[in-house]
Coordinates of C-alpha atoms in Angstrom, one line a residue:
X1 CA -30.4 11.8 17.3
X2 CA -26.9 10.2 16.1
X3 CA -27.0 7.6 13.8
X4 CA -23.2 6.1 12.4
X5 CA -22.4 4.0 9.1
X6 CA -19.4 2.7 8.5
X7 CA -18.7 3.3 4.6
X8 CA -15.5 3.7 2.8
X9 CA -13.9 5.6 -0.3
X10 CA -11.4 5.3 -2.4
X11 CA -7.7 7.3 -2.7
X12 CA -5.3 6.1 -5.5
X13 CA -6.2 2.0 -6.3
X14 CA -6.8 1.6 -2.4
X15 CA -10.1 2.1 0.1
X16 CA -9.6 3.5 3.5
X17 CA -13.1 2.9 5.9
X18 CA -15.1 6.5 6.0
X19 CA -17.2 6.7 9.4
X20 CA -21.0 8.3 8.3
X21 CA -22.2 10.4 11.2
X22 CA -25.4 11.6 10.9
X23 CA -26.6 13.9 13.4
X24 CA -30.5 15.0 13.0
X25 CA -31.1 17.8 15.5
X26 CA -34.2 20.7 16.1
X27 CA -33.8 23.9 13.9
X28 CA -34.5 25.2 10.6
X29 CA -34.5 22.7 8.1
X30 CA -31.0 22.5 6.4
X31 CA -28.7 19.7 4.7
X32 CA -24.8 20.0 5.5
X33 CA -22.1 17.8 4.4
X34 CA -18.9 18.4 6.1
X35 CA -15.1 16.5 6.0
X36 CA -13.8 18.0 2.9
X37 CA -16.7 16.9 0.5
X38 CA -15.8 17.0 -2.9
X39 CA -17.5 17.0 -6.5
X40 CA -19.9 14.2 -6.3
X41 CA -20.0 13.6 -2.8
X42 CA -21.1 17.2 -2.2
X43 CA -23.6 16.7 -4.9
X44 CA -25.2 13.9 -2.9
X45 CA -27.6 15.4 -0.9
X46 CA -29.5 16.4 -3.9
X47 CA -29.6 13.1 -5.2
X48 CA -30.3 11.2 -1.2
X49 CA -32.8 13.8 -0.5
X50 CA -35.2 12.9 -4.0
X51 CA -34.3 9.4 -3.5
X52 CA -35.5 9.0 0.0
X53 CA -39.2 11.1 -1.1
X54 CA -39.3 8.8 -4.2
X55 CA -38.8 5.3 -2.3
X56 CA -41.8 6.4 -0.1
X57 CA -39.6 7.4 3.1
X58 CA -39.7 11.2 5.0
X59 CA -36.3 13.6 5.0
X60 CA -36.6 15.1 8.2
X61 CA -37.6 18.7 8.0
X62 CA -35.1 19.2 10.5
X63 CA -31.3 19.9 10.7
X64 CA -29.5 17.4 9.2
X65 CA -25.2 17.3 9.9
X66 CA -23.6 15.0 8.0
X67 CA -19.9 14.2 9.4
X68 CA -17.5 12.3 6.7
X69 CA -14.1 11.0 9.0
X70 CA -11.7 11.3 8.8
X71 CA -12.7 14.9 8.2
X72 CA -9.0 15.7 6.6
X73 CA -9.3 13.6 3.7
X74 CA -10.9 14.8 0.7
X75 CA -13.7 12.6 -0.1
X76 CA -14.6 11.9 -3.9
X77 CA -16.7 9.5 -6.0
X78 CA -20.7 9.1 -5.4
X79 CA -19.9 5.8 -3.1
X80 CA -21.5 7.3 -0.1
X81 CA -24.3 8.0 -1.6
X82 CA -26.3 4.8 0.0
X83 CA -24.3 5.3 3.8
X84 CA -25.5 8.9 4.4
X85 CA -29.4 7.9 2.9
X86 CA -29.1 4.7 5.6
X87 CA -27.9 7.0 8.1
X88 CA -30.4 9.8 7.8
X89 CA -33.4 6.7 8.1
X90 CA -31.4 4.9 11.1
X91 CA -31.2 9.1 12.7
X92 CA -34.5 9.9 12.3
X93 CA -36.0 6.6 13.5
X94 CA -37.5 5.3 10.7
X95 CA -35.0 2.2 10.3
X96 CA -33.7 0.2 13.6
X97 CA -29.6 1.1 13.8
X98 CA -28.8 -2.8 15.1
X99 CA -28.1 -4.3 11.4
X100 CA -26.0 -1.5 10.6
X101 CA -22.8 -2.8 13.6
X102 CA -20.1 -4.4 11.8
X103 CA -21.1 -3.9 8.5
X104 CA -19.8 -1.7 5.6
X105 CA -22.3 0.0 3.1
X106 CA -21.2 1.5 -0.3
X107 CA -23.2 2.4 -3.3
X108 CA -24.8 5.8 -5.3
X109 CA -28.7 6.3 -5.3
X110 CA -30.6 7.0 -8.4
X111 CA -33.5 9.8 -8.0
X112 CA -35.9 6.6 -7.5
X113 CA -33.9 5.2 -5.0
X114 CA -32.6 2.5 -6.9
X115 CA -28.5 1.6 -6.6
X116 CA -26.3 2.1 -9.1
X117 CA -22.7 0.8 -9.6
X118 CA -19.7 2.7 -8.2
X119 CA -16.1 2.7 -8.8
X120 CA -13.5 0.6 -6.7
X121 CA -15.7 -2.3 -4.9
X122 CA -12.9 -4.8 -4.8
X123 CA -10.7 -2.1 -2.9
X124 CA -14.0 -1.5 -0.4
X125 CA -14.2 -5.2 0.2
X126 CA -10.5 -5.4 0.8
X127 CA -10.8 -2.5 3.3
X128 CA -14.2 -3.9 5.2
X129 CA -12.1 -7.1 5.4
X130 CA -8.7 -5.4 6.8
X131 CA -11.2 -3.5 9.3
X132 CA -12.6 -6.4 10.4
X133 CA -16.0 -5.8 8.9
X134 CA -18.8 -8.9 9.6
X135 CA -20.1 -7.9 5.7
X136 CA -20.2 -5.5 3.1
X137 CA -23.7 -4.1 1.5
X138 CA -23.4 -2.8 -2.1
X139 CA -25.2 -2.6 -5.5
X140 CA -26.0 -5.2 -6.9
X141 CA -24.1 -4.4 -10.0
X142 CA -20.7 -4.3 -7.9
X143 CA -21.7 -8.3 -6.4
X144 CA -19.2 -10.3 -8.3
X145 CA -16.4 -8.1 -8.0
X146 CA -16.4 -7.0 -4.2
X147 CA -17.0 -11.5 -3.8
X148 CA -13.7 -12.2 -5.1
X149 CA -12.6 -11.1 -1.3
X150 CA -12.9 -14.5 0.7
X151 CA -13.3 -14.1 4.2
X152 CA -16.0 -11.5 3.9
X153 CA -19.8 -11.4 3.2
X154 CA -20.8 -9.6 0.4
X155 CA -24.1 -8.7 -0.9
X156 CA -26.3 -6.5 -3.7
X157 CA -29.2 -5.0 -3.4
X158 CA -31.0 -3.3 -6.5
X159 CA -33.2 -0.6 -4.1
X160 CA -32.8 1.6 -1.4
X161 CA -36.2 -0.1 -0.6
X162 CA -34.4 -3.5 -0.5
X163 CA -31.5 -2.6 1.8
X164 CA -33.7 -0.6 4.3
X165 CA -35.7 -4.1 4.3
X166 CA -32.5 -6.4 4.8
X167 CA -31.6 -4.2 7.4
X168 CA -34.8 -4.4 9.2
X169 CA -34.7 -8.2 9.5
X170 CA -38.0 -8.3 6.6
X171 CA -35.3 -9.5 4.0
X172 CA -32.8 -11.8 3.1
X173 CA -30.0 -11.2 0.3
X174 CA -28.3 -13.7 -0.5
X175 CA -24.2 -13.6 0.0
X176 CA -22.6 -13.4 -3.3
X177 CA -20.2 -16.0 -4.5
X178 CA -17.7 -16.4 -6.9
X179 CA -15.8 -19.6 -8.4
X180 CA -12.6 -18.4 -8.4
X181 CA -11.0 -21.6 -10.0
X182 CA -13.2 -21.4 -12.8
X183 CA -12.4 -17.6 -13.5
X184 CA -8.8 -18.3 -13.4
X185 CA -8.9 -21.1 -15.8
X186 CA -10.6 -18.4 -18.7
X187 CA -7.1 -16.9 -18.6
X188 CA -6.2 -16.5 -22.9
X189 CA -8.0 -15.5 -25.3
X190 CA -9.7 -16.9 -28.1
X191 CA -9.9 -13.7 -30.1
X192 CA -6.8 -13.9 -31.5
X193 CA -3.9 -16.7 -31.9
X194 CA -0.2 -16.9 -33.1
X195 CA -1.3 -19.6 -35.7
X196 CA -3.1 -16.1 -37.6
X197 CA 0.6 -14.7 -38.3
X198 CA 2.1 -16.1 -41.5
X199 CA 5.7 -16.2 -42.1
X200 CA 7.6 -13.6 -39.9
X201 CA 9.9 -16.5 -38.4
X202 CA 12.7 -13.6 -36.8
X203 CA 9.8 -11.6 -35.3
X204 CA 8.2 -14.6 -33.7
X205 CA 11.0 -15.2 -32.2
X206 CA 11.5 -11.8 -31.1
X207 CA 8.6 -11.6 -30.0
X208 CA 9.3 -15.2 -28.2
X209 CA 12.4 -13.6 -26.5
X210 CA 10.4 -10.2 -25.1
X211 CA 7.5 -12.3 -23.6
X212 CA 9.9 -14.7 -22.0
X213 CA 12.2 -11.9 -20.2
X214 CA 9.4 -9.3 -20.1
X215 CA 11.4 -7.1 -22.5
X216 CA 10.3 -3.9 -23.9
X217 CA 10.0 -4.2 -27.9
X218 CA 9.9 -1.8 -31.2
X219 CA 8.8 -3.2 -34.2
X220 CA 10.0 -1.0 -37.7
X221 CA 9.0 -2.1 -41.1
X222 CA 6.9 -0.8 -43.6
X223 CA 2.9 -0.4 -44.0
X224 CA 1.2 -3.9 -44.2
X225 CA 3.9 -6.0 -42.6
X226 CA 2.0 -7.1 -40.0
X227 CA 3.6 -5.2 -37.1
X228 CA 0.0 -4.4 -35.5
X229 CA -1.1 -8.2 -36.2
X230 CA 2.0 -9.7 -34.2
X231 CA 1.6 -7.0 -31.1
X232 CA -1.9 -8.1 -30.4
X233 CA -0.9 -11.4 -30.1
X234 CA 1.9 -10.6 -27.7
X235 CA 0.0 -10.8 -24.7
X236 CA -1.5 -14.9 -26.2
X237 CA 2.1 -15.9 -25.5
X238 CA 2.5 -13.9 -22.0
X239 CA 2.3 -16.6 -18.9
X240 CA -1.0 -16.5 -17.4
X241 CA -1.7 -14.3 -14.2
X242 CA -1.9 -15.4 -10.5
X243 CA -4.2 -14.4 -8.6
X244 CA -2.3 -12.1 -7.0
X245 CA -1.7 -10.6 -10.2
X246 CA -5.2 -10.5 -10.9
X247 CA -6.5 -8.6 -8.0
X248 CA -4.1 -5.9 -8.9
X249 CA -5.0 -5.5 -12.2
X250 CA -8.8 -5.8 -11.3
X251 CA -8.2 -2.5 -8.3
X252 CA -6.8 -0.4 -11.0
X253 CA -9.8 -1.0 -13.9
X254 CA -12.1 -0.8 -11.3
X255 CA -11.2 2.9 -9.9
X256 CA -10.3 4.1 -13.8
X257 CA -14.1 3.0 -14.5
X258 CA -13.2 0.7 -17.1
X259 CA -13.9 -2.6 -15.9
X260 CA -16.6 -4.5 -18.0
X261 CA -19.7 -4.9 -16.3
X262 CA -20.5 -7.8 -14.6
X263 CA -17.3 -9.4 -14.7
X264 CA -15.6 -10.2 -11.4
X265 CA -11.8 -10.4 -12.4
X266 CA -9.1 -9.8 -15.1
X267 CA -7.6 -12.9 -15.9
X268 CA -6.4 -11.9 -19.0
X269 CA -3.5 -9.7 -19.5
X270 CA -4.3 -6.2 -20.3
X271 CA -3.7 -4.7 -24.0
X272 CA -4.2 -1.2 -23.9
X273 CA -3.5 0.6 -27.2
X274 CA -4.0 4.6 -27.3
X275 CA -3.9 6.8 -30.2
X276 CA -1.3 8.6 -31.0
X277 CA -3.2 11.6 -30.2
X278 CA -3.5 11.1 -26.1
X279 CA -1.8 13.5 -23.6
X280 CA 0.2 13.1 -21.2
X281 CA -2.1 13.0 -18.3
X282 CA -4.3 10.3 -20.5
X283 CA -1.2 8.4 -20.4
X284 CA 0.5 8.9 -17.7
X285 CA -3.0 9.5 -15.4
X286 CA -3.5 13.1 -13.7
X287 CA -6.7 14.9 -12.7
X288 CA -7.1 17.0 -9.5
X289 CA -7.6 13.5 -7.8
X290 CA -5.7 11.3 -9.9
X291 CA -6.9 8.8 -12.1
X292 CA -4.8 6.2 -13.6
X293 CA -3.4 6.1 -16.9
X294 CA -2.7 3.9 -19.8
X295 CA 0.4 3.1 -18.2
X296 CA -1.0 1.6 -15.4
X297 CA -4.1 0.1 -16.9
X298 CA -1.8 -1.8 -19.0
X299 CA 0.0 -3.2 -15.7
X300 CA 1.0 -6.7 -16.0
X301 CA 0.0 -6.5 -19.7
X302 CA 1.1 -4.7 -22.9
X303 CA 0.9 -1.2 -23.6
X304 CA 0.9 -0.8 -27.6
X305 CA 1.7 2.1 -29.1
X306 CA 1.4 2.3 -32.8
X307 CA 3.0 5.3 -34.9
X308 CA 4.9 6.1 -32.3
X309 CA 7.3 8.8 -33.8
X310 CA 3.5 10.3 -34.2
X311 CA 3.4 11.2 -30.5
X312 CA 4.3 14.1 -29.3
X313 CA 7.1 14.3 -27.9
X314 CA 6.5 15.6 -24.3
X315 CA 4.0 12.6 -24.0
X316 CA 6.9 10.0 -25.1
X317 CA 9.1 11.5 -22.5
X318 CA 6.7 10.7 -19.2
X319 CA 7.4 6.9 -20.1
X320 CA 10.8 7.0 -18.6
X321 CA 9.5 6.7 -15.1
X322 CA 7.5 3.8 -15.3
X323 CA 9.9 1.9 -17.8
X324 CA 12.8 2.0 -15.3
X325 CA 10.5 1.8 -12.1
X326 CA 7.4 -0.1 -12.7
X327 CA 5.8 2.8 -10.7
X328 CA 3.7 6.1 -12.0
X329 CA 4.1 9.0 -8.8
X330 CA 2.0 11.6 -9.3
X331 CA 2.0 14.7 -7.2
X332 CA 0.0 17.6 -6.7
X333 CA -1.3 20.3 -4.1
X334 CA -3.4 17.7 -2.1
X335 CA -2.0 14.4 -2.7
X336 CA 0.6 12.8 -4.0
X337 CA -0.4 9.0 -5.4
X338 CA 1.6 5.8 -6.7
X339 CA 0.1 3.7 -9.1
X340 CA 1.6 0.6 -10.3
X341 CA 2.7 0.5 -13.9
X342 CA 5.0 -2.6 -14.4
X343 CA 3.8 -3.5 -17.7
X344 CA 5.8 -4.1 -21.6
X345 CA 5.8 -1.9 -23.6
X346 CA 5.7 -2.9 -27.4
X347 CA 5.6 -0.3 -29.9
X348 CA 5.7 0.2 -33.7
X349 CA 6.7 2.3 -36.2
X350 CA 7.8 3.3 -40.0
X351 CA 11.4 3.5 -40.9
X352 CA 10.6 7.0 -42.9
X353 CA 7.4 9.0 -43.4
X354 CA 6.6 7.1 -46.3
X355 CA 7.1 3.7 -45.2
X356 CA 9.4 2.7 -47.5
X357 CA 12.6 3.2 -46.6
X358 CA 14.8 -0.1 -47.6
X359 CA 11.8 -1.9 -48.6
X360 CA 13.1 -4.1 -51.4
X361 CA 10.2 -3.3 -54.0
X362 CA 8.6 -0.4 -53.5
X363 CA 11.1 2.9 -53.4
X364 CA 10.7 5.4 -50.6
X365 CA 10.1 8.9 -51.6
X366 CA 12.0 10.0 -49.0
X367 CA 15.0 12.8 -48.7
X368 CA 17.5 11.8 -46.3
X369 CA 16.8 14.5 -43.8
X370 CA 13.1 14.4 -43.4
X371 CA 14.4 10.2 -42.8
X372 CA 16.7 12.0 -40.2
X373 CA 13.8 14.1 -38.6
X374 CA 11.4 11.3 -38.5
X375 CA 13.1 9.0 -36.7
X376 CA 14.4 11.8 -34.4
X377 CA 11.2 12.2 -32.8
X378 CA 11.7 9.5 -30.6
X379 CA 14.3 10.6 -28.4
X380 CA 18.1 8.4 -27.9
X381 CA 17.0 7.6 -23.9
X382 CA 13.9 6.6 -24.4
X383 CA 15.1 4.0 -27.0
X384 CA 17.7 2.9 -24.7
X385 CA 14.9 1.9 -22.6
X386 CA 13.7 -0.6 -25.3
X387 CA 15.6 -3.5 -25.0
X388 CA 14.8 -5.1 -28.5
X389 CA 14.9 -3.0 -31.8
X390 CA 13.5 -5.7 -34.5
X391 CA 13.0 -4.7 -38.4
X392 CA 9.7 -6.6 -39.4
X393 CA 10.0 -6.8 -43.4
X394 CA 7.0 -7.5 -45.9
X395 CA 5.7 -10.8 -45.9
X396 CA 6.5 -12.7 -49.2
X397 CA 3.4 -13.9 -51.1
X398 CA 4.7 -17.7 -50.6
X399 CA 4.5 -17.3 -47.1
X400 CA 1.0 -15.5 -46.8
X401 CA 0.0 -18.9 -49.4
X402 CA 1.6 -21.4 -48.0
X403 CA 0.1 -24.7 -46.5
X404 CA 2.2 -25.0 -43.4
X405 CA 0.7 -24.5 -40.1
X406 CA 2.4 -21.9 -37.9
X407 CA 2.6 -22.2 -34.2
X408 CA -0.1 -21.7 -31.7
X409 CA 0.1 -19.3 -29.1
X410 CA -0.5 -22.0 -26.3
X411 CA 3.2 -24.0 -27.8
X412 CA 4.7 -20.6 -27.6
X413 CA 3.4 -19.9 -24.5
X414 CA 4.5 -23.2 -22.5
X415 CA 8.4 -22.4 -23.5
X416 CA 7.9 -18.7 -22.2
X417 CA 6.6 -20.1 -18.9
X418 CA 9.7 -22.5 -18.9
X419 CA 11.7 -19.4 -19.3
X420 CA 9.6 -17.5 -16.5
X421 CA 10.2 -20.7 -13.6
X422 CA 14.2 -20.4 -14.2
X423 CA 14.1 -16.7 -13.7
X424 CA 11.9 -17.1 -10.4
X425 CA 14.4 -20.1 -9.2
X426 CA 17.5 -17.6 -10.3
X427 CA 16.2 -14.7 -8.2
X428 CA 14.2 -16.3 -5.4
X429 CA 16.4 -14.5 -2.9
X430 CA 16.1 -11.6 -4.5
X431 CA 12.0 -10.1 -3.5
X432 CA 10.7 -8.0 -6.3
X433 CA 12.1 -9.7 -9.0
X434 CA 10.8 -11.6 -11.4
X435 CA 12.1 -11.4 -15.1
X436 CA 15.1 -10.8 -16.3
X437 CA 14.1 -7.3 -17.9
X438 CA 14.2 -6.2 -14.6
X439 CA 17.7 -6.9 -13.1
X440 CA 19.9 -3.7 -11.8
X441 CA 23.0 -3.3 -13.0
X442 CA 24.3 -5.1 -9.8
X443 CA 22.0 -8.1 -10.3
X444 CA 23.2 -8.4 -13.4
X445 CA 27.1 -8.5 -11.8
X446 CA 25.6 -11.3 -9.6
X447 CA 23.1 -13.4 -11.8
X448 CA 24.9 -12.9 -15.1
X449 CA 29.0 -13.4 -15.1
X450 CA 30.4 -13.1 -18.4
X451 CA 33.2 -15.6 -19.9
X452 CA 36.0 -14.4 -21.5
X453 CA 34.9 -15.2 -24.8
X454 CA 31.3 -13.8 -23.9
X455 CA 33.4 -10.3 -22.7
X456 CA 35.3 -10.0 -26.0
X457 CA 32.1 -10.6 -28.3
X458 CA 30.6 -8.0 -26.0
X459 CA 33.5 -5.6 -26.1
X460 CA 33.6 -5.5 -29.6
X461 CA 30.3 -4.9 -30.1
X462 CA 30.7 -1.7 -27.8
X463 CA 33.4 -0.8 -30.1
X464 CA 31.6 -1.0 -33.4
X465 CA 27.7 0.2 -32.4
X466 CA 29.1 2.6 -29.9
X467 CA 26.7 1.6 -27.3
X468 CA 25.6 3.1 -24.3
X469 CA 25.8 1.8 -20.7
X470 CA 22.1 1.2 -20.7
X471 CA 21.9 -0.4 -24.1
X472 CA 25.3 -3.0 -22.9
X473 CA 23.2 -3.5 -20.1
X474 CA 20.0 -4.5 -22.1
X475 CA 22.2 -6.9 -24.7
X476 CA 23.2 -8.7 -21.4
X477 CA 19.8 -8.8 -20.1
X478 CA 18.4 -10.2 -23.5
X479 CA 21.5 -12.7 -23.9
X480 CA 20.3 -13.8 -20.0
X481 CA 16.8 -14.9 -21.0
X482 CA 17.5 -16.4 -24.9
X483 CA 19.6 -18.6 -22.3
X484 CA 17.0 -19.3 -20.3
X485 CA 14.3 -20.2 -23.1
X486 CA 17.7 -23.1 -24.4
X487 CA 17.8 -24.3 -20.5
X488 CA 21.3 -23.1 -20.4
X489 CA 22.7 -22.1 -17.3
X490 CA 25.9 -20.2 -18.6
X491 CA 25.9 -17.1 -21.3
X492 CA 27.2 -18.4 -24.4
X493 CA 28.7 -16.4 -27.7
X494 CA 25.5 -17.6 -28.9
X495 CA 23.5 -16.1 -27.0
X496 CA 24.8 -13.1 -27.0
X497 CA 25.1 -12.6 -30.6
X498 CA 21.7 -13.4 -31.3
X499 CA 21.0 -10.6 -28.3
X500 CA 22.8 -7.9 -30.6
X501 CA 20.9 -8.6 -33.3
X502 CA 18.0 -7.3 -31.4
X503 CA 19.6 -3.9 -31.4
X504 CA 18.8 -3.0 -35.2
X505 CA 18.5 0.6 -34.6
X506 CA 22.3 0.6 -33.3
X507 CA 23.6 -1.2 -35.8
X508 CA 21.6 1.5 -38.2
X509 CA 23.7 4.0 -36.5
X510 CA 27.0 2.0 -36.6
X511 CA 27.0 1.4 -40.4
X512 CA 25.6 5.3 -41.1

């Protein structure tokens, strides 16, 4: 007998629908799983066959053909765990096949036949909605998520026992339902606020300017500044997500695995912060099926990374892709994947081994060339591709004491979002984009003409700091959105100075 489930997997942050044949036929007794089964999908029938003894149902001592289509995909993840167990009982007779039409069913069996959570629900319900799927059945642990979808009936079940029962018509689960309103209005955090930073009036500001234009920033001072402090509250001062934005971000922590249990959606901006120790397949993603990284789980967030002339160098390197593409490709024998990765990247560092180096009261130990090799480990591109450079010095002991309140994040934040609206009205005609950190250099020709006294600041500046085409290009780009965040429609001197400030590192090099 033929029994078919309609079931789906996952392949980069996206589901594609898996058809579940199960074909129970006279012969020795056998188990075979066929359409390029991999790792824990192979693994299932173990786990279905003790699952369907333990929940008090009969494997057919028969042979059993399980067909996975389209067979020339490799299947991964234990997702059809719960589709093949359904078919096998809908095959054999001892579960009617009429609740199973138009209906999607994803989840991995325990050994006692209860459902566990699996990776990638929200990209399931977005596939059973695109293939016209009536509902989607699921663990119950995987409800809220996979009921973000509207348009769609979701709903959890905790048992095999319990889905075997919904589909016989002896009970009801309950569709799953999620405010979204209310999720999207839990948008900033309360962990952590501007208002904690004392002093530091030229790195706010930075900091101000980099969230506004979505600008990449490096932070150099010395231990104990507060470099760390004002990173973690970039993403406080970032405008809040749409929806849209949301759903993205949500796909990619729910196939890494990393999405907190229970909740339904990101709504807060990602901070991802790895140690200096991670490779570059942690970062950039990899695996035989690949997974993604810290580059893309930091998508539409900040990726932080602290010491950075501490990681190796080969790691630093992969960055270059995503920074100028917004995109992570990754290739191998059997598939080659995109994952999104359009994220800022805000990173801090020393400006010697010591610390020290130009701090006003303590003196670095420092010879000139280990200074030299230190800061050579983070190579001349890849700083190109960080449009501000910003010295953070060491707060003065008035500042950490004084009794004047610093600004919140949410007064920050309302300017930024002024800043963002200009930058959406400026490049409405222009579809994928949406800050200024991401003009080419012929957007820049079109949004961004220069006056002649804005072109000999500008040229002079070339002259002295001997700036690359890249860097000219991100001293525009910065000039662009400290415009935006005065409500000025025209580059100003002004503006521009205050954009080569930014570039500390070339200005280091200019005066050495």
């Amino acid at each position: 007998m033929l029994a078919r489930v309609c079931s789906a997997a996952v392949l980069g942050i996206d589901a594609y629908p898996v058809d579940v044949e199960v074909d129970i036929t006279n012969g020795l007794p056998s188990f075979a799983t066929v359409g390029l089964p991999h790792g824990a999908v192979r693994e299932g029938r173990e786990r279905v066959g003790a699952a369907l003894a333990n929940a008090g149902f009969q494997l057919p001592l028969k042979r059993i053909t399980v067909n996975l289509a389209p067979a020339d995909i490799r299947k991964d993840g234990s997702g059809l765990d719960l589709p093949i167990a359904v078919g096998i009982l809908a095959a054999s007779g001892q579960l009617p096949d009429g609740g199973l039409r138009g209906l999607m069913v994803a989840g991995e069996v325990g050994l006692e036949g209860d459902l566990r959570p699996v990776r990638g629900a929200l990209p399931m319900a977005l596939a059973a909605r695109a293939a016209g799927c009536r509902g989607l059945l699921l663990p119950q642990d995987n409800l809220s998520e996979a009921a973000v979808v509207e348009g769609l009936e979701v709903r959890g079940a905790r048992t095999l026992v319990e889905v075997c029962a919904y589909l016989a018509g002896d009970l009801e689960l309950a569709p799953g339902r999620v405010d979204l309103p209310a999720l999207m209005a839990e948008r900033h955090r309360d962990d952590c606020d501007f208002s904690d930073v004392r002093g530091q009036p030229a790195a706010k500001r930075a900091l101000e300017v980099a969230a506004a234009g979505a600008h990449n920033l490096l932070l150099i001072g010395p231990p104990g500044a507060g470099k760390t402090m004002l990173a973690r509250r970039l993403p406080t001062i970032l405008p809040s997500m749409t929806l849209d934005e949301a759903l993205e971000t949500t796909k990619i922590h729910s196939v890494a695995g990393v999405l907190e249990g229970g909740r339904a959606l990101c709504v807060l901006r990602p901070f991802r912060a790895p140690h200096h120790t991670v490779s570059d397949a942690g970062l950039i993603g990899g695996g035989s099926v690949p997974r993604p990284g810290e580059v893309s789980l930091a998508h539409g967030g900040v990726l932080f990374l602290d010491e950075l002339p501490e990681f190796r160098r080969n790691v630093l390197e992969v960055l270059r892709q995503p920074l100028e593409d917004g995109v992570v490709t990754l290739s191998r024998a059997a598939v080659s994947l995109t994952f999104p990765a359009r994220f800022m990247l805000a990173a801090a560092m020393n400006p010697c081994p010591c610390g020290y180096f130009g701090d006003p009261v303590h003196s670095c130990r420092c010879a000139e060339l280990d200074v030299e090799r230190y800061r050579a480990r983070v190579s001349g591109p890849l700083l190109d591709r960080i449009d501000i450079h910003l010295e953070v010095p060491t707060v003065p002991y008035r500042d950490l004491v004084g009794p004047g309140a610093e600004e919140a994040s949410a007064t920050v934040r309302q300017r930024v979002e002024l800043a963002r609206i200009r930058q959406r009205e400026r490049f409405r005609d222009r579809r994928g984009l949406h800050a200024n950190a991401h003009m080419s250099a012929r957007d820049l020709r079109r949004y961004c003409p220069l006056s002649e006294p804005v072109q000999r600041l500008l040229r002079d500046a070339v002259g002295r700091l001997g700036l690359s085409a890249r860097a000219y290009h991100r001293v525009i780009k910065i000039a662009r959105t400290i415009a935006d965040l005065a409500g000025a429609d025209e580059l100003s001197p002004s503006h521009v100075s205050e954009a080569i400030q930014y570039r500390s590192l070339d200005r280091r090099r200019a005066a050495a």
